[in-house]
Amino acid sequence: MRPSVTRTGSSRLDAQAVHFVSYDGLVNNNSFQKNGLFTYQGYQYAGWYTATGAAVIGRRSPGGSCWATVTLAHRLKAEDSHNVISMGVSGVDGRLHITMDSHSDGFFYVKSVAGLLDDPGSAPWTPAVLGAVQTSLDGVEPASRFTCPRFVSTPEGRLRLSYRTGISGNGRNALAEYDGSRWSVLGEWTASDGTYTSEHGSSSARNMYLHGLDYDVHGRLHAFFTWWEQSGAVTKDSGGITNHDTCYVSSTDRGRTWRNDAGALVATTGTADTVSVTDPGLVVDPLGPDHSLMDQESQWTDSAGLPHAIISHVPGRFGRCTTGYVGHRTANGRAFHVRRNSAGTWEKTEIPVALNSSQRTKLVLDRYDNAYAVFPCGRIAGASSPSGHTDWALLHDGGGLNAFGEVVIDEMRVGSEHVLSFMYQDTSSGRTPSAPRVVDFALPA
């Protein structure tokens, strides 16, 4: 079965949502939002900020086009596109969990009543069922400097919260766990210290930027990532970005220990032994910091449990140094599909579609393991599994969407309904509000 997308519908979430461009993106549509849009038990959920900055959670019933909304008792505190709304599901008790509005500072958290998501049609959609806005995890305070939250449901129905402590360029990734009754902090699992040296200079601090955290069909947790160096000395030109190398680790015990590509232990969460830039066997695609390699892009696992990722950078044929990453990525950036094949070796394929953007691309695999890359502004390319994912071609040119920048994928709906559903926001300018929307494409059934 070849990859294909057939547009089946679209809906508007809000006539007027907040719009400002920060870090080249929008706060309502940053692709690193984990479950900013998701489907559970047939109902679809989305989170966004209105034109006045009010945080809203919406839901729609199966096949519905109208969204019921609840406005939370929280207003966006800063014009910062990092301050996204992310959501998660604890299957063990059917609760919806929400984090929002954090970038290297405090965060805001909401936990619904138990069972809300298990039988959504029987429950009223009101502020009371979503719960109060908190500034801790039910009294647990994981970090004073908190950003990049991602909820990840475990195979047994517990919930992990991944987050970064510290600041950009000097931060560490950590995990907390909700077991159905309480939150506990598992601790940090990455390091920010150590020395990285490029051909230009050295850096002694950094942070790991994740492309994702995802369980495969066997229960293994996969994580692709890049390193963001604090010191610009590692680049030839200050207009570039200090990201380097695509790396990979995995865990077979729900993130308590981590192993490199060869299976060697490289970290134990909550101890002094954390994933470090100096650890061997992490790099699966080496690339220096002069090519505007993007962080926090995208990953997926296939039906055999093999990991795939989308990365993007300016290829060497356009020169060895990018002097302005936004302009150079827009003019010459390309996305690449990186995957481990069944023989255990890594393959990298350039997707022959120009980025025309400095922003991130999302990856999805369908039930046949065909791969789809959803580019900024809603363009979609696909590659077939039988070809070894080498026959990438444009399937949808983004026409009719009027989308600005990155999109947020409903990852759960891909598996449950074979639908590629994503959230985007209408193009606008300055601080003029615009409408966020959800568009649906049928994948091969």
XYZ file of C-alpha atoms in Angstrom:
445
model
C 0.000 0.000 0.000
C 1.524 3.305 -1.069
C 1.377 6.458 1.064
C -1.531 8.785 0.365
C -3.479 11.573 2.033
C -7.079 12.509 1.298
C -8.455 15.644 2.908
C -11.725 14.819 4.641
C -12.562 17.939 6.621
C -11.494 20.865 8.741
C -12.809 22.811 11.703
C -12.149 26.131 13.372
C -11.203 26.120 17.046
C -11.546 29.849 17.700
C -12.277 32.904 15.589
C -9.551 34.951 17.298
C -6.540 33.347 18.995
C -3.422 35.080 20.237
C -0.817 35.705 17.548
C 2.752 36.900 18.005
C 5.935 35.548 16.457
C 8.569 34.633 19.041
C 11.648 32.485 18.421
C 10.308 32.257 14.856
C 7.144 30.444 16.008
C 3.679 30.717 17.551
C 2.722 29.736 21.093
C -0.380 27.868 19.850
C 1.459 25.824 17.224
C 4.947 24.814 18.255
C 5.723 21.366 16.922
C 7.468 20.277 20.135
C 4.117 20.367 21.968
C 3.423 16.776 22.979
C -0.322 16.212 22.671
C -1.321 19.811 22.087
C -3.893 17.937 20.004
C -4.852 14.317 20.731
C -7.645 11.754 20.441
C -8.713 9.382 23.220
C -11.761 7.100 23.303
C -12.985 8.722 20.088
C -13.013 12.303 21.387
C -10.464 14.831 20.164
C -8.924 17.442 22.482
C -6.995 20.641 21.770
C -5.457 23.454 23.798
C -4.820 27.080 22.809
C -4.717 30.666 24.041
C -7.416 33.105 22.965
C -6.826 36.629 21.653
C -6.828 37.860 25.260
C -4.372 35.146 26.362
C -6.935 32.993 28.182
C -6.059 29.283 28.207
C -8.771 27.153 26.590
C -9.221 23.388 26.301
C -11.626 22.196 23.630
C -13.064 18.840 22.691
C -15.241 17.442 19.948
C -17.167 14.193 19.650
C -16.423 11.583 16.980
C -17.249 12.970 13.556
C -18.198 16.338 14.991
C -17.125 19.710 13.650
C -18.123 21.847 16.633
C -15.784 22.184 19.598
C -17.035 22.494 23.168
C -14.655 24.693 25.143
C -13.642 25.322 28.740
C -11.739 28.466 29.674
C -9.221 27.805 32.439
C -8.501 30.295 35.210
C -5.192 31.225 33.657
C -3.929 33.886 31.256
C -0.726 33.707 29.206
C 1.938 35.579 31.155
C 4.440 36.414 28.400
C 4.756 36.726 24.640
C 7.020 33.702 24.421
C 6.321 30.884 21.971
C 7.912 28.367 24.358
C 4.963 28.783 26.769
C 2.849 26.157 25.042
C -0.050 24.050 26.303
C 0.763 20.329 26.488
C -1.564 17.549 27.582
C -1.397 13.924 28.649
C -3.583 10.980 29.657
C -3.099 8.706 32.656
C -4.892 5.588 31.477
C -4.774 4.054 34.940
C -7.427 6.507 36.165
C -8.737 8.217 33.008
C -7.549 11.707 33.920
C -6.542 14.557 31.642
C -3.334 16.351 32.678
C -2.324 19.795 31.392
C 0.836 21.889 31.717
C 1.201 25.378 30.290
C 3.006 28.689 30.231
C 6.577 27.893 31.259
C 10.016 28.796 29.943
C 12.854 28.393 32.434
C 10.572 29.454 35.284
C 7.509 28.142 37.098
C 4.679 26.255 35.418
C 0.910 25.834 35.666
C -0.779 22.457 35.989
C -4.330 21.125 35.785
C -5.550 17.597 36.606
C -9.095 16.552 35.760
C -11.436 14.399 37.787
C -10.863 10.644 37.520
C -12.575 8.834 34.656
C -13.241 11.982 32.619
C -11.578 10.626 29.480
C -12.794 7.030 29.851
C -16.445 7.880 29.214
C -16.380 11.437 27.849
C -19.892 11.411 26.460
C -21.374 11.021 29.943
C -19.436 13.878 31.534
C -20.228 17.603 31.311
C -17.455 19.717 29.793
C -17.058 22.318 32.524
C -14.253 23.968 34.530
C -15.263 21.849 37.524
C -14.362 18.545 35.838
C -11.019 19.865 34.611
C -9.965 21.086 38.034
C -8.147 24.048 39.511
C -4.982 25.596 38.120
C -1.973 24.703 40.291
C 1.654 25.822 40.381
C 2.900 22.369 41.404
C 2.148 18.729 40.653
C -0.347 18.227 43.468
C 2.165 19.719 45.879
C 5.262 18.188 44.259
C 7.628 20.839 42.896
C 9.997 19.240 40.376
C 12.121 22.308 39.542
C 12.173 26.083 39.970
C 13.375 26.442 36.368
C 11.061 24.329 34.243
C 10.466 24.176 30.492
C 9.845 21.853 27.502
C 7.133 19.722 29.224
C 6.069 16.493 27.509
C 3.591 13.992 28.922
C 4.217 10.392 27.848
C 1.794 7.590 28.738
C 3.463 4.334 29.752
C 2.211 0.984 28.383
C 0.656 0.116 31.765
C -1.261 3.399 31.969
C 0.960 5.495 34.198
C 2.112 8.922 33.075
C 5.600 10.363 32.682
C 6.329 14.070 32.592
C 9.551 14.982 30.818
C 10.905 18.472 31.431
C 14.109 20.502 31.399
C 15.617 22.042 34.489
C 17.959 25.015 34.244
C 18.154 27.250 31.190
C 18.814 26.935 27.461
C 22.470 26.088 26.965
C 22.875 24.937 30.561
C 20.021 22.603 31.402
C 19.278 18.982 32.219
C 16.386 16.726 31.294
C 14.403 15.131 34.101
C 11.387 12.879 34.643
C 8.450 12.780 37.031
C 5.873 9.981 37.313
C 2.151 9.866 38.080
C 1.060 6.390 39.205
C -2.666 7.002 39.492
C -2.580 8.374 43.009
C 0.376 10.740 43.309
C 3.312 12.385 41.562
C 6.939 11.599 42.335
C 10.143 13.022 40.888
C 12.377 10.378 39.320
C 15.192 12.864 38.774
C 17.563 14.089 36.102
C 18.928 11.801 33.393
C 21.084 14.117 31.262
C 24.157 16.204 32.041
C 24.966 19.795 31.075
C 28.680 19.747 31.902
C 31.692 18.301 30.078
C 33.689 19.762 27.204
C 32.703 19.687 23.540
C 35.259 20.894 21.010
C 34.629 21.725 17.358
C 37.158 22.880 14.772
C 36.510 26.453 15.932
C 36.524 26.263 19.713
C 35.122 24.658 22.848
C 32.049 24.797 25.054
C 31.767 23.610 28.648
C 27.954 23.776 29.067
C 24.925 22.699 27.037
C 21.562 21.009 27.117
C 20.028 18.056 25.335
C 17.083 18.920 23.085
C 14.781 15.945 22.543
C 13.095 15.101 19.259
C 10.657 13.090 21.340
C 10.048 10.327 23.869
C 8.047 7.426 22.476
C 7.318 3.832 23.429
C 7.384 1.186 20.713
C 5.187 -1.917 20.425
C 7.593 -3.844 22.686
C 7.615 -1.255 25.471
C 11.045 0.224 24.726
C 11.326 3.995 25.185
C 13.173 5.800 22.373
C 14.759 9.253 22.348
C 16.528 11.059 19.503
C 18.229 14.329 20.431
C 20.728 17.045 19.557
C 23.134 18.974 21.794
C 22.780 22.774 22.042
C 26.086 24.301 23.164
C 26.100 27.375 25.372
C 29.237 28.895 23.865
C 29.170 30.380 20.385
C 32.898 29.651 20.179
C 32.045 26.290 18.593
C 30.649 27.990 15.468
C 32.495 29.848 12.744
C 29.917 32.638 12.673
C 27.747 34.054 15.461
C 24.705 34.067 13.180
C 24.533 30.288 13.170
C 23.216 28.017 15.900
C 25.305 25.744 18.111
C 23.325 22.523 17.670
C 25.404 19.521 16.650
C 24.979 15.796 15.993
C 21.883 13.634 15.936
C 22.103 11.220 18.855
C 20.013 8.371 20.203
C 19.375 6.507 23.461
C 16.717 4.059 24.594
C 15.323 2.563 27.787
C 13.734 -0.809 28.535
C 12.684 0.063 32.098
C 10.433 3.095 31.582
C 13.263 5.637 31.620
C 15.055 4.522 34.759
C 18.198 3.513 32.874
C 19.410 4.552 29.411
C 21.489 2.746 26.807
C 23.349 3.927 23.737
C 22.965 2.618 20.189
C 25.121 -0.434 20.968
C 23.080 -1.251 24.075
C 25.697 -0.142 26.595
C 24.454 1.507 29.789
C 25.132 5.254 29.725
C 22.866 6.641 32.461
C 20.683 5.893 35.464
C 17.946 8.425 36.133
C 18.207 10.250 39.445
C 21.883 9.471 39.967
C 25.193 11.165 39.129
C 25.534 8.856 36.112
C 23.652 10.825 33.431
C 23.823 11.033 29.628
C 26.783 13.267 28.784
C 28.200 14.786 25.610
C 31.358 12.781 26.325
C 29.585 9.402 26.451
C 30.509 7.013 23.627
C 28.061 5.519 21.159
C 25.433 8.281 21.223
C 25.902 9.829 17.771
C 23.999 8.188 14.908
C 24.387 11.035 12.404
C 27.437 13.255 13.004
C 27.157 16.915 12.045
C 29.096 19.932 13.246
C 27.495 23.147 14.480
C 27.929 25.136 11.256
C 24.891 23.760 9.418
C 21.951 25.184 11.403
C 20.789 21.779 12.618
C 17.334 22.170 14.139
C 16.469 20.914 17.620
C 13.246 19.385 18.976
C 12.097 18.097 15.616
C 10.257 14.773 15.373
C 10.401 10.990 15.773
C 8.258 7.832 15.491
C 8.584 4.063 15.872
C 7.399 1.539 13.300
C 5.460 -1.720 13.586
C 8.678 -3.649 14.317
C 9.732 -1.224 17.037
C 12.449 0.422 14.934
C 13.105 4.143 15.521
C 12.716 6.862 12.868
C 13.372 10.592 13.041
C 13.096 13.725 10.950
C 16.016 16.130 11.242
C 16.758 19.248 9.196
C 19.799 21.342 8.415
C 21.612 23.148 5.611
C 23.496 20.511 3.577
C 27.205 20.945 2.990
C 26.712 21.505 -0.736
C 25.412 24.974 0.154
C 28.572 25.836 2.060
C 30.232 24.809 5.294
C 29.025 27.726 7.390
C 25.628 29.304 7.945
C 25.900 32.943 8.989
C 22.208 33.546 9.682
C 20.262 30.426 10.498
C 16.776 31.778 9.703
C 17.716 33.042 6.259
C 19.963 30.143 5.380
C 17.523 27.467 6.539
C 14.735 29.189 4.608
C 16.825 29.415 1.439
C 18.724 26.123 1.573
C 17.467 23.971 4.459
C 16.419 20.388 3.806
C 14.719 17.737 5.931
C 16.172 14.244 6.270
C 14.651 10.935 7.289
C 16.952 9.047 9.689
C 16.056 5.478 10.595
C 17.481 2.261 11.943
C 16.875 -0.581 9.495
C 16.178 -4.229 10.317
C 19.903 -5.005 10.072
C 20.583 -2.539 12.878
C 22.364 0.069 10.768
C 21.363 3.704 10.333
C 20.165 5.164 7.051
C 19.703 8.831 6.166
C 17.629 9.994 3.207
C 17.224 13.584 2.071
C 13.594 14.496 1.403
C 13.576 16.289 -1.992
C 11.265 19.079 -0.846
C 12.762 22.462 0.045
C 11.943 23.626 3.566
C 11.272 27.244 2.517
C 11.211 27.865 6.263
C 13.461 27.953 9.295
C 10.938 25.889 11.249
C 10.362 22.241 12.163
C 8.889 19.273 10.285
C 6.777 16.496 11.846
C 7.045 12.752 11.181
C 4.214 10.193 11.084
C 4.149 6.505 10.093
C 0.922 4.808 9.008
C -0.214 1.230 9.655
C 1.856 0.039 6.670
C 4.981 1.837 7.925
C 4.802 4.377 5.128
C 6.366 7.621 6.324
C 4.910 11.128 6.117
C 6.704 14.420 6.683
C 4.426 17.339 7.549
C 6.332 20.498 6.689
C 5.702 24.026 7.951
C 2.559 25.548 6.453
C 0.942 22.116 6.114
C 2.734 20.622 3.115
C 2.915 16.816 3.276
C 5.434 14.457 1.664
C 5.380 10.676 1.803
C 7.649 7.666 1.240
C 6.740 3.986 1.011
C 8.047 1.304 3.325
C 8.789 -1.199 0.498
C 11.180 1.330 -1.085
C 13.142 1.605 2.136
C 11.626 5.090 2.455
C 13.655 6.371 -0.478
C 10.829 7.422 -2.822
C 9.828 10.646 -1.056
C 7.352 12.768 -3.019
C 5.064 15.702 -2.267
C 1.490 14.563 -1.559
C -0.133 17.852 -0.481
C 1.156 21.336 -1.247
C -0.600 23.076 1.655
C -3.061 24.748 -0.675
C -6.216 26.104 0.910
C -4.843 26.139 4.449
C -3.276 29.605 4.777
C -1.192 28.154 7.601
C 1.607 29.921 9.442
C 4.648 27.835 10.292
C 4.724 24.667 12.339
C 1.846 22.265 12.930
C 0.846 20.140 15.933
C 0.076 16.496 15.117
C -2.592 14.328 16.733
C -0.294 11.327 17.196
C -2.925 9.129 18.842
C -5.435 9.492 16.011
C -2.951 8.179 13.463
C -2.977 4.817 15.198
C -6.586 4.644 16.336
C -8.383 5.931 13.237
C -5.746 6.056 10.460
C -6.273 9.804 10.188
C -3.569 12.432 9.938
C -5.055 15.305 11.917
C -3.095 18.444 12.709
C -3.628 21.840 14.264
C -2.352 25.048 12.694
C -3.025 28.771 12.898
C -4.015 31.120 10.103
C -1.328 33.425 8.775
C -1.403 36.869 10.347
C 0.974 39.742 10.979
C 2.275 41.470 14.082
C -0.089 40.948 17.004
C -3.267 40.652 14.964
C -5.194 37.588 16.247
C -6.068 34.768 13.861
C -7.976 31.500 13.869
C -6.472 28.157 14.933
C -7.835 25.216 12.960
C -7.700 21.432 12.755
C -7.527 19.707 9.365
C -8.014 15.975 8.771
C -6.516 13.710 6.100
C -7.432 10.060 5.660
C -4.443 7.707 5.506
C -4.502 4.296 3.780
C -6.996 2.105 5.654
